[in-house]
PDB file of C-alpha atoms in Angstrom:
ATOM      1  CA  UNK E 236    -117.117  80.123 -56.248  1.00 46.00           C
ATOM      2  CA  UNK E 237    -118.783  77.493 -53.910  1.00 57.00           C
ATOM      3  CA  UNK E 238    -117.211  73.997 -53.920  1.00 55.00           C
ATOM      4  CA  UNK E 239    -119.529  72.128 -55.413  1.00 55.00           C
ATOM      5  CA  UNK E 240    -117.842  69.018 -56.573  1.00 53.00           C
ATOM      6  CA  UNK E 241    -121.179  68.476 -58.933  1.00 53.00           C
ATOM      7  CA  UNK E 242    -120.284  71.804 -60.909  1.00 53.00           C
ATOM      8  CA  UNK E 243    -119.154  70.782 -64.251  1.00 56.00           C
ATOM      9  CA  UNK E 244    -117.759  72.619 -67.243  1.00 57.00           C
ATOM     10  CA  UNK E 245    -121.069  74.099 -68.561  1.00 58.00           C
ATOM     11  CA  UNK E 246    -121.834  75.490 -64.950  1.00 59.00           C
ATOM     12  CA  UNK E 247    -118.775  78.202 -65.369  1.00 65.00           C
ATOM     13  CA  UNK E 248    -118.895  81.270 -67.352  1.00 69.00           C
ATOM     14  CA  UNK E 249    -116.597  83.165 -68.582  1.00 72.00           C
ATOM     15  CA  UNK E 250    -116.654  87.171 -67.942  1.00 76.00           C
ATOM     16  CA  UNK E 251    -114.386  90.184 -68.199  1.00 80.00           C
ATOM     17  CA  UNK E 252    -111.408  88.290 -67.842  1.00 78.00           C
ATOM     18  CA  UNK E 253    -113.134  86.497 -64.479  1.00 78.00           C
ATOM     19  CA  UNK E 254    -114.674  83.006 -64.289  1.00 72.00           C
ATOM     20  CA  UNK E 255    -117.899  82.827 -62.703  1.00 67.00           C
ATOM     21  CA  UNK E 256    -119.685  80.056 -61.225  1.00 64.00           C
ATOM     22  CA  UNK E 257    -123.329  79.827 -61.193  1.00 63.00           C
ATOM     23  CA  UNK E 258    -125.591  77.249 -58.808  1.00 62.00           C
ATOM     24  CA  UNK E 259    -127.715  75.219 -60.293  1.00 60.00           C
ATOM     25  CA  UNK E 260    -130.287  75.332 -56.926  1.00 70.00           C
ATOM     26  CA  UNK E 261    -127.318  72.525 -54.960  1.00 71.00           C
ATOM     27  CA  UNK E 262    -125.158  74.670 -52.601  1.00 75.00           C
ATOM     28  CA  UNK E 263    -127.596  77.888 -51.604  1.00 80.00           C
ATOM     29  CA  UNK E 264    -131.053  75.801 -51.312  1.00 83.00           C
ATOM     30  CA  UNK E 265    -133.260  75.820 -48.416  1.00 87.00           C
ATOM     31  CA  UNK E 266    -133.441  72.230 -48.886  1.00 85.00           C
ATOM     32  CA  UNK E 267    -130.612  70.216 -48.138  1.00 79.00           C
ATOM     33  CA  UNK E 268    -129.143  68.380 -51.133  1.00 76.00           C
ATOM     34  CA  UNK E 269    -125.482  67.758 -50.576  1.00 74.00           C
ATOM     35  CA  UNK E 270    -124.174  65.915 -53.694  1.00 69.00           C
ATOM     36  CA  UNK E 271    -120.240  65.245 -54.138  1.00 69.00           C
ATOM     37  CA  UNK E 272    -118.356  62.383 -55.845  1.00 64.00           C
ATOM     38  CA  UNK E 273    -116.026  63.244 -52.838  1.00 69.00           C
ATOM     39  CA  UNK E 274    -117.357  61.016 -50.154  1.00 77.00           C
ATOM     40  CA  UNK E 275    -113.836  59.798 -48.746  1.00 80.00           C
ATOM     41  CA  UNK E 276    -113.892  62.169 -46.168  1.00 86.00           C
ATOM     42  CA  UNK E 277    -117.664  61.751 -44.831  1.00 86.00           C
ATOM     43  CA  UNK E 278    -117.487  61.554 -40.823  1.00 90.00           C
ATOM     44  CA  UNK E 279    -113.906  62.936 -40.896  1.00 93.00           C
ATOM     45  CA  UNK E 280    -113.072  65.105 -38.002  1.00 96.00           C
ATOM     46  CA  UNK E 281    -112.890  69.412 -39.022  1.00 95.00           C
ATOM     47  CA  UNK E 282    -109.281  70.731 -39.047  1.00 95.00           C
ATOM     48  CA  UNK E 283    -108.718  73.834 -37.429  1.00 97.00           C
ATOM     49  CA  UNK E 284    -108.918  76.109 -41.025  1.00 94.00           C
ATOM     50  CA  UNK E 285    -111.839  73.784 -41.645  1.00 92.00           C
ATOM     51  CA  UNK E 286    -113.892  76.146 -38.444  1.00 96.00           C
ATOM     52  CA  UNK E 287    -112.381  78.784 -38.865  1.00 96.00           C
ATOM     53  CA  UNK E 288    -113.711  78.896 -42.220  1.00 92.00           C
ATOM     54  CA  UNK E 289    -117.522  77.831 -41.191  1.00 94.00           C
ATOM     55  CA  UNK E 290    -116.928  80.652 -38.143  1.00 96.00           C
ATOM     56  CA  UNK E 291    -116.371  83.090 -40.776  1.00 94.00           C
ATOM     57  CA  UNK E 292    -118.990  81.787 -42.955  1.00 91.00           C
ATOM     58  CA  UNK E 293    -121.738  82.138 -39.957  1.00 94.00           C
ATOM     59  CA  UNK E 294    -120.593  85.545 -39.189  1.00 95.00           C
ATOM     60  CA  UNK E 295    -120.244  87.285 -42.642  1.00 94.00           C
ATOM     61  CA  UNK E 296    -122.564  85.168 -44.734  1.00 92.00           C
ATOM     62  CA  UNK E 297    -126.172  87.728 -44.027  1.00 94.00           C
ATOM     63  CA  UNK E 298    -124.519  90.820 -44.586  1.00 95.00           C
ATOM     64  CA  UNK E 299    -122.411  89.389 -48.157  1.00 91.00           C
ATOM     65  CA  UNK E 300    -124.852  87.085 -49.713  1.00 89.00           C
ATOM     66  CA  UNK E 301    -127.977  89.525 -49.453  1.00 92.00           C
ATOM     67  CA  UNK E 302    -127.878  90.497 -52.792  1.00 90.00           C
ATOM     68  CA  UNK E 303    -127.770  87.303 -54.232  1.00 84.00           C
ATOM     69  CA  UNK E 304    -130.073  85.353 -52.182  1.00 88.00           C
ATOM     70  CA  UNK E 305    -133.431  84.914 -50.404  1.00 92.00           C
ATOM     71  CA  UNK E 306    -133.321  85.400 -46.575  1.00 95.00           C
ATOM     72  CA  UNK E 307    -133.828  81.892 -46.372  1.00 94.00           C
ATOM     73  CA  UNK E 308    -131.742  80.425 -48.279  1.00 91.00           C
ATOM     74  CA  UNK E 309    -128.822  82.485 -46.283  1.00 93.00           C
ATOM     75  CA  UNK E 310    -130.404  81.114 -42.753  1.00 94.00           C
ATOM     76  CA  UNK E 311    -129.966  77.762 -44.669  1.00 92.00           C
ATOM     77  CA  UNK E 312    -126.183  78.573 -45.242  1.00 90.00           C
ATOM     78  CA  UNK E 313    -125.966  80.153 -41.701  1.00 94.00           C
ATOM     79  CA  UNK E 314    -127.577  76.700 -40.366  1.00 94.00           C
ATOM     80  CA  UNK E 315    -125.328  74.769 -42.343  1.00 91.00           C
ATOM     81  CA  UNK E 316    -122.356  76.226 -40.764  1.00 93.00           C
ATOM     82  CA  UNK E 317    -123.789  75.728 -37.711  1.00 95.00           C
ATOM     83  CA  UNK E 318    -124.358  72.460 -37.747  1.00 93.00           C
ATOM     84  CA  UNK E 319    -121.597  71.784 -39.256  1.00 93.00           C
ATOM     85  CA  UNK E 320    -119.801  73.496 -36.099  1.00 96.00           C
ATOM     86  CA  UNK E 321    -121.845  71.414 -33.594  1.00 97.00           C
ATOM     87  CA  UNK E 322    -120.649  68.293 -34.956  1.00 95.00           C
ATOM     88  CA  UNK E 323    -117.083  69.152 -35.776  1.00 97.00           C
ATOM     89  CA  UNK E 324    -117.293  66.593 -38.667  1.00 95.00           C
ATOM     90  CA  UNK E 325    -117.548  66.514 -42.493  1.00 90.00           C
ATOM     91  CA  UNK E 326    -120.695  65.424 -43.913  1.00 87.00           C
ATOM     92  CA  UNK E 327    -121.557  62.181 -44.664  1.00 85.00           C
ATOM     93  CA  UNK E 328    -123.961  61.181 -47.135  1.00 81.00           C
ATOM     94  CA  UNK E 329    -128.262  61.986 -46.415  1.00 75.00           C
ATOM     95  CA  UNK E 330    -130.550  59.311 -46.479  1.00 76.00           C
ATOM     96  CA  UNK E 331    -132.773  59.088 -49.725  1.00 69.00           C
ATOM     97  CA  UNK E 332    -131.068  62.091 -51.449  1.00 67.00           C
ATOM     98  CA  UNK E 333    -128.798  60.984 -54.568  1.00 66.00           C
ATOM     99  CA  UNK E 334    -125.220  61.744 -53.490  1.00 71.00           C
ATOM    100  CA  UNK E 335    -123.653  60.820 -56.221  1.00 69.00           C
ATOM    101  CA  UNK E 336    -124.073  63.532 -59.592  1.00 65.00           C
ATOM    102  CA  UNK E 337    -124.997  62.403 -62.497  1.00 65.00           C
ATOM    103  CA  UNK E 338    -123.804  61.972 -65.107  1.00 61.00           C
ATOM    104  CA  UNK E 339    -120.500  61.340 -62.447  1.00 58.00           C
ATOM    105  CA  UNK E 340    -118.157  62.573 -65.030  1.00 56.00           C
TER     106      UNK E 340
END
């Protein structure tokens, strides 16, 4: 499952003893629409597992997420990574896009 710190109880299901997540069009969209109540870190500097982990997410995201999404919405997630990469920092909030869920609870 993606963290998506807007998922919220009705957004898992349950499944052959597994819990699966679905998106609700936040984490895998073309569009960027970053939403989190966890803005604490925005601007922090990426820890080592923290690129290692977008690394990984560059390289193997084509070839794992074809069967579940569009080509572009995995050059979105490749991009993502990317830029991510290039400025070695968490995100911080975007200008005129709600980042704040709602309802926050």
């Amino acid at each position: 499952m993606t963290n998506n710190s807007d998922r919220k109880g009705i957004h898992l299901l349950p499944s052959a003893g597994a819990v699966l997540g679905c998106d609700h069009g936040l984490c895998f969209h073309r569009e960027p629409k970053l939403r989190t109540v966890l803005w604490g870190w925005a601007g922090e500097p990426l820890r080592a597992d923290e690129e290692a982990l977008l690394e990984r997410t560059r390289a193997v995201a084509p070839q794992v997420l074809e069967e579940f999404l569009t080509a572009a919405e995995i050059r979105a997630v490749v991009a993502r990574a990317e830029a991510m990469m290039a400025s070695a920092t968490l995100p911080v909030p975007q200008d005129g896009w709600p980042s704040i869920p709602w309802p926050p609870l």
